[in-house]
Short mmCIF file of N, CA and C in Angstrom, two decimals:
data_model
loop_
_atom_site.label_atom_id
_atom_site.label_comp_id
_atom_site.label_asym_id
_atom_site.label_seq_id
_atom_site.Cartn_x
_atom_site.Cartn_y
_atom_site.Cartn_z
N MET A 1 3.19 -75.96 44.55
CA MET A 1 3.12 -74.86 43.63
C MET A 1 2.90 -75.40 42.22
N ASN A 2 1.92 -74.86 41.53
CA ASN A 2 1.64 -75.25 40.15
C ASN A 2 2.32 -74.27 39.21
N LEU A 3 3.09 -74.80 38.29
CA LEU A 3 3.73 -73.98 37.27
C LEU A 3 2.96 -74.15 35.97
N LEU A 4 2.70 -73.06 35.31
CA LEU A 4 2.00 -73.11 34.04
C LEU A 4 3.00 -72.89 32.91
N TYR A 5 3.09 -73.86 32.05
CA TYR A 5 3.97 -73.77 30.89
C TYR A 5 3.11 -73.63 29.65
N PRO A 6 3.53 -72.83 28.69
CA PRO A 6 2.77 -72.75 27.45
C PRO A 6 2.71 -74.12 26.78
N ILE A 7 1.61 -74.42 26.16
CA ILE A 7 1.48 -75.66 25.40
C ILE A 7 1.24 -75.31 23.94
N TYR A 8 1.63 -76.21 23.09
CA TYR A 8 1.48 -76.07 21.65
C TYR A 8 0.30 -76.93 21.22
N ILE A 9 -0.61 -76.36 20.50
CA ILE A 9 -1.77 -77.09 20.00
C ILE A 9 -1.72 -77.04 18.49
N GLY A 10 -1.76 -78.17 17.87
CA GLY A 10 -1.86 -78.26 16.42
C GLY A 10 -3.15 -78.99 16.09
N ALA A 11 -3.98 -78.41 15.29
CA ALA A 11 -5.25 -79.04 14.93
C ALA A 11 -5.43 -78.97 13.43
N SER A 12 -5.91 -80.06 12.86
CA SER A 12 -6.20 -80.12 11.43
C SER A 12 -7.69 -80.35 11.24
N PHE A 13 -8.26 -79.69 10.27
CA PHE A 13 -9.68 -79.82 9.97
C PHE A 13 -9.83 -80.06 8.48
N ILE A 14 -10.77 -80.92 8.12
CA ILE A 14 -11.08 -81.16 6.73
C ILE A 14 -12.50 -80.69 6.48
N SER A 15 -12.66 -79.73 5.59
CA SER A 15 -13.99 -79.26 5.19
C SER A 15 -14.45 -80.16 4.06
N THR A 16 -15.66 -80.68 4.18
CA THR A 16 -16.22 -81.56 3.16
C THR A 16 -17.52 -80.98 2.65
N LYS A 17 -17.66 -80.89 1.35
CA LYS A 17 -18.90 -80.42 0.73
C LYS A 17 -19.84 -81.61 0.63
N ILE A 18 -20.97 -81.53 1.31
CA ILE A 18 -21.98 -82.59 1.25
C ILE A 18 -23.06 -82.11 0.31
N GLY A 19 -23.44 -82.96 -0.62
CA GLY A 19 -24.49 -82.59 -1.57
C GLY A 19 -24.02 -82.77 -3.00
N THR A 20 -24.87 -82.37 -3.94
CA THR A 20 -24.60 -82.63 -5.35
C THR A 20 -24.16 -81.40 -6.13
N SER A 21 -24.05 -80.27 -5.46
CA SER A 21 -23.62 -79.05 -6.16
C SER A 21 -22.34 -78.52 -5.54
N SER A 22 -21.69 -77.61 -6.24
CA SER A 22 -20.46 -77.01 -5.72
C SER A 22 -20.80 -75.90 -4.73
N SER A 23 -19.80 -75.44 -3.99
CA SER A 23 -20.01 -74.33 -3.05
C SER A 23 -18.99 -73.23 -3.32
N ALA A 24 -19.34 -72.03 -2.91
CA ALA A 24 -18.46 -70.87 -3.06
C ALA A 24 -17.33 -70.92 -2.02
N ALA A 25 -16.31 -70.13 -2.24
CA ALA A 25 -15.23 -69.99 -1.26
C ALA A 25 -15.80 -69.42 0.03
N THR A 26 -15.16 -69.73 1.15
CA THR A 26 -15.64 -69.27 2.46
C THR A 26 -14.45 -69.13 3.39
N THR A 27 -14.72 -68.87 4.65
CA THR A 27 -13.68 -68.72 5.67
C THR A 27 -13.92 -69.70 6.79
N LEU A 28 -12.86 -70.35 7.25
CA LEU A 28 -12.90 -71.21 8.42
C LEU A 28 -12.35 -70.39 9.58
N ARG A 29 -13.14 -70.22 10.63
CA ARG A 29 -12.75 -69.41 11.78
C ARG A 29 -12.51 -70.31 12.99
N TYR A 30 -11.45 -70.00 13.73
CA TYR A 30 -11.10 -70.76 14.93
C TYR A 30 -11.37 -69.90 16.16
N TYR A 31 -11.95 -70.51 17.19
CA TYR A 31 -12.32 -69.79 18.40
C TYR A 31 -11.85 -70.54 19.64
N ARG A 32 -11.58 -69.80 20.72
CA ARG A 32 -11.35 -70.36 22.06
C ARG A 32 -12.65 -70.15 22.82
N SER A 33 -13.10 -71.18 23.58
CA SER A 33 -14.39 -71.11 24.24
C SER A 33 -14.35 -71.83 25.58
N THR A 34 -15.33 -71.54 26.43
CA THR A 34 -15.45 -72.25 27.72
C THR A 34 -16.39 -73.44 27.62
N ASP A 35 -17.02 -73.63 26.44
CA ASP A 35 -17.88 -74.80 26.24
C ASP A 35 -17.77 -75.25 24.78
N ALA A 36 -18.47 -76.33 24.44
CA ALA A 36 -18.33 -76.94 23.12
C ALA A 36 -19.21 -76.31 22.05
N THR A 37 -19.97 -75.27 22.39
CA THR A 37 -20.89 -74.66 21.44
C THR A 37 -20.45 -73.23 21.13
N TYR A 38 -20.37 -72.90 19.83
CA TYR A 38 -19.98 -71.54 19.45
C TYR A 38 -21.03 -70.54 19.92
N SER A 39 -20.55 -69.41 20.44
CA SER A 39 -21.42 -68.28 20.78
C SER A 39 -20.65 -66.99 20.52
N ASN A 40 -21.35 -65.86 20.51
CA ASN A 40 -20.72 -64.57 20.19
C ASN A 40 -19.65 -64.14 21.19
N ASP A 41 -19.64 -64.72 22.40
CA ASP A 41 -18.63 -64.31 23.37
C ASP A 41 -17.35 -65.15 23.29
N ASP A 42 -17.28 -66.10 22.35
CA ASP A 42 -16.04 -66.86 22.15
C ASP A 42 -15.00 -65.97 21.48
N THR A 43 -13.74 -66.26 21.72
CA THR A 43 -12.64 -65.43 21.21
C THR A 43 -12.07 -66.02 19.92
N GLU A 44 -12.11 -65.25 18.84
CA GLU A 44 -11.52 -65.71 17.59
C GLU A 44 -10.01 -65.70 17.71
N VAL A 45 -9.37 -66.84 17.35
CA VAL A 45 -7.91 -66.95 17.47
C VAL A 45 -7.22 -67.19 16.14
N GLY A 46 -7.98 -67.25 15.05
CA GLY A 46 -7.37 -67.43 13.74
C GLY A 46 -8.40 -67.69 12.66
N THR A 47 -7.94 -67.64 11.41
CA THR A 47 -8.81 -67.91 10.26
C THR A 47 -8.01 -68.63 9.18
N ASP A 48 -8.72 -69.30 8.29
CA ASP A 48 -8.16 -69.90 7.08
C ASP A 48 -9.14 -69.67 5.95
N ASP A 49 -8.64 -69.39 4.76
CA ASP A 49 -9.49 -69.31 3.58
C ASP A 49 -9.74 -70.73 3.08
N VAL A 50 -10.99 -70.99 2.70
CA VAL A 50 -11.36 -72.28 2.11
C VAL A 50 -11.83 -72.00 0.69
N ASP A 51 -11.16 -72.58 -0.28
CA ASP A 51 -11.55 -72.41 -1.68
C ASP A 51 -12.92 -73.03 -1.91
N GLY A 52 -13.59 -72.61 -2.99
CA GLY A 52 -14.84 -73.24 -3.37
C GLY A 52 -14.63 -74.74 -3.56
N LEU A 53 -15.64 -75.51 -3.23
CA LEU A 53 -15.52 -76.96 -3.30
C LEU A 53 -16.51 -77.54 -4.29
N ALA A 54 -16.06 -78.53 -5.05
CA ALA A 54 -16.95 -79.28 -5.93
C ALA A 54 -17.82 -80.19 -5.07
N ALA A 55 -18.86 -80.73 -5.65
CA ALA A 55 -19.71 -81.67 -4.92
C ALA A 55 -18.84 -82.79 -4.34
N SER A 56 -19.00 -83.08 -3.07
CA SER A 56 -18.23 -84.10 -2.33
C SER A 56 -16.75 -83.76 -2.23
N GLY A 57 -16.36 -82.53 -2.56
CA GLY A 57 -14.96 -82.11 -2.47
C GLY A 57 -14.53 -81.86 -1.04
N THR A 58 -13.22 -81.84 -0.81
CA THR A 58 -12.68 -81.59 0.53
C THR A 58 -11.57 -80.55 0.46
N SER A 59 -11.32 -79.91 1.59
CA SER A 59 -10.23 -78.95 1.74
C SER A 59 -9.63 -79.15 3.12
N SER A 60 -8.33 -79.30 3.19
CA SER A 60 -7.65 -79.52 4.47
C SER A 60 -7.07 -78.21 4.98
N GLU A 61 -7.40 -77.86 6.22
CA GLU A 61 -6.92 -76.63 6.85
C GLU A 61 -6.29 -76.99 8.20
N ALA A 62 -5.42 -76.14 8.72
CA ALA A 62 -4.77 -76.42 10.00
C ALA A 62 -4.47 -75.12 10.73
N ILE A 63 -4.36 -75.22 12.05
CA ILE A 63 -3.98 -74.08 12.86
C ILE A 63 -3.01 -74.55 13.93
N ASP A 64 -2.04 -73.72 14.23
CA ASP A 64 -1.09 -73.97 15.31
C ASP A 64 -1.22 -72.85 16.32
N LEU A 65 -1.39 -73.20 17.59
CA LEU A 65 -1.55 -72.22 18.66
C LEU A 65 -0.59 -72.51 19.78
N THR A 66 -0.11 -71.49 20.43
CA THR A 66 0.63 -71.64 21.68
C THR A 66 -0.18 -70.93 22.75
N THR A 67 -0.49 -71.63 23.83
CA THR A 67 -1.37 -71.07 24.85
C THR A 67 -1.01 -71.62 26.22
N GLN A 68 -1.48 -70.99 27.26
CA GLN A 68 -1.33 -71.52 28.60
C GLN A 68 -2.34 -72.66 28.76
N PRO A 69 -1.92 -73.77 29.39
CA PRO A 69 -2.86 -74.87 29.58
C PRO A 69 -4.00 -74.46 30.49
N SER A 70 -5.18 -74.84 30.12
CA SER A 70 -6.36 -74.54 30.91
C SER A 70 -7.36 -75.65 30.68
N ALA A 71 -7.41 -76.60 31.63
CA ALA A 71 -8.32 -77.73 31.49
C ALA A 71 -9.74 -77.23 31.29
N GLY A 72 -10.44 -77.85 30.38
CA GLY A 72 -11.81 -77.46 30.11
C GLY A 72 -11.96 -76.44 29.01
N THR A 73 -10.85 -75.92 28.49
CA THR A 73 -10.94 -74.98 27.37
C THR A 73 -11.25 -75.74 26.09
N TYR A 74 -12.13 -75.18 25.30
CA TYR A 74 -12.48 -75.77 24.02
C TYR A 74 -11.94 -74.90 22.90
N TYR A 75 -11.63 -75.54 21.79
CA TYR A 75 -11.30 -74.83 20.56
C TYR A 75 -12.32 -75.26 19.52
N ILE A 76 -12.91 -74.29 18.88
CA ILE A 76 -14.00 -74.52 17.94
C ILE A 76 -13.60 -74.02 16.57
N ALA A 77 -13.92 -74.78 15.55
CA ALA A 77 -13.72 -74.36 14.17
C ALA A 77 -15.08 -74.27 13.50
N CYS A 78 -15.37 -73.13 12.87
CA CYS A 78 -16.65 -72.92 12.19
C CYS A 78 -16.41 -72.39 10.78
N VAL A 79 -17.07 -72.99 9.83
CA VAL A 79 -17.02 -72.51 8.46
C VAL A 79 -18.16 -71.52 8.27
N ASP A 80 -17.86 -70.34 7.73
CA ASP A 80 -18.92 -69.37 7.43
C ASP A 80 -19.90 -69.98 6.43
N ALA A 81 -21.18 -69.71 6.62
CA ALA A 81 -22.20 -70.19 5.70
C ALA A 81 -22.01 -69.55 4.33
N VAL A 82 -22.40 -70.27 3.29
CA VAL A 82 -22.34 -69.74 1.93
C VAL A 82 -23.75 -69.63 1.37
N THR A 83 -23.92 -68.78 0.37
CA THR A 83 -25.22 -68.58 -0.25
C THR A 83 -25.78 -69.91 -0.76
N GLY A 84 -27.04 -70.16 -0.45
CA GLY A 84 -27.71 -71.37 -0.92
C GLY A 84 -27.48 -72.59 -0.06
N GLU A 85 -26.73 -72.45 1.03
CA GLU A 85 -26.48 -73.60 1.91
C GLU A 85 -27.78 -73.99 2.61
N SER A 86 -28.13 -75.27 2.52
CA SER A 86 -29.42 -75.72 3.06
C SER A 86 -29.33 -76.14 4.53
N ASN A 87 -28.13 -76.46 5.03
CA ASN A 87 -27.99 -76.91 6.41
C ASN A 87 -26.76 -76.25 7.02
N THR A 88 -26.95 -75.31 7.92
CA THR A 88 -25.81 -74.65 8.59
C THR A 88 -25.59 -75.22 9.99
N GLU A 89 -26.34 -76.26 10.36
CA GLU A 89 -26.19 -76.87 11.68
C GLU A 89 -24.92 -77.71 11.80
N ASN A 90 -24.27 -78.00 10.68
CA ASN A 90 -23.07 -78.84 10.70
C ASN A 90 -21.81 -78.06 10.34
N ASN A 91 -21.79 -76.75 10.58
CA ASN A 91 -20.66 -75.91 10.19
C ASN A 91 -19.59 -75.76 11.25
N CYS A 92 -19.81 -76.29 12.47
CA CYS A 92 -18.84 -76.14 13.55
C CYS A 92 -18.43 -77.48 14.13
N LEU A 93 -17.20 -77.52 14.63
CA LEU A 93 -16.64 -78.70 15.28
C LEU A 93 -15.81 -78.20 16.47
N SER A 94 -15.87 -78.92 17.59
CA SER A 94 -15.08 -78.48 18.75
C SER A 94 -14.19 -79.60 19.25
N ILE A 95 -13.07 -79.21 19.87
CA ILE A 95 -12.19 -80.13 20.58
C ILE A 95 -11.93 -79.54 21.96
N GLN A 96 -11.72 -80.41 22.96
CA GLN A 96 -11.49 -79.94 24.32
C GLN A 96 -10.06 -80.25 24.75
N ILE A 97 -9.47 -79.29 25.48
CA ILE A 97 -8.16 -79.52 26.07
C ILE A 97 -8.36 -80.47 27.26
N PRO A 98 -7.65 -81.60 27.30
CA PRO A 98 -7.89 -82.57 28.36
C PRO A 98 -7.50 -82.04 29.74
N ASN A 99 -8.08 -82.62 30.75
CA ASN A 99 -7.83 -82.25 32.15
C ASN A 99 -6.68 -83.10 32.67
N ASN A 100 -5.44 -82.58 32.56
CA ASN A 100 -4.25 -83.34 33.00
C ASN A 100 -3.71 -82.82 34.30
#
């Protein structure tokens, strides 16, 4: 018999402004997913406000979740695009729950 116990997940993310100009404030969104790529069917599980960043500036954000263990589940963090952003391909990062 397999017993499922809730697990605690703590994740920290650092947003870094790449480039020579500052950026406006934005939102960091956290999602639960079945794969490592964000899509519209992923479930949003939290948000953090990210202040505007100076050129090469950073902002540290974190989320704490309690969930049932499910091997293969991914958690994705995506920063909303801001006006004038030239590359939105680097706005998401994913981590996978290990298969234990």
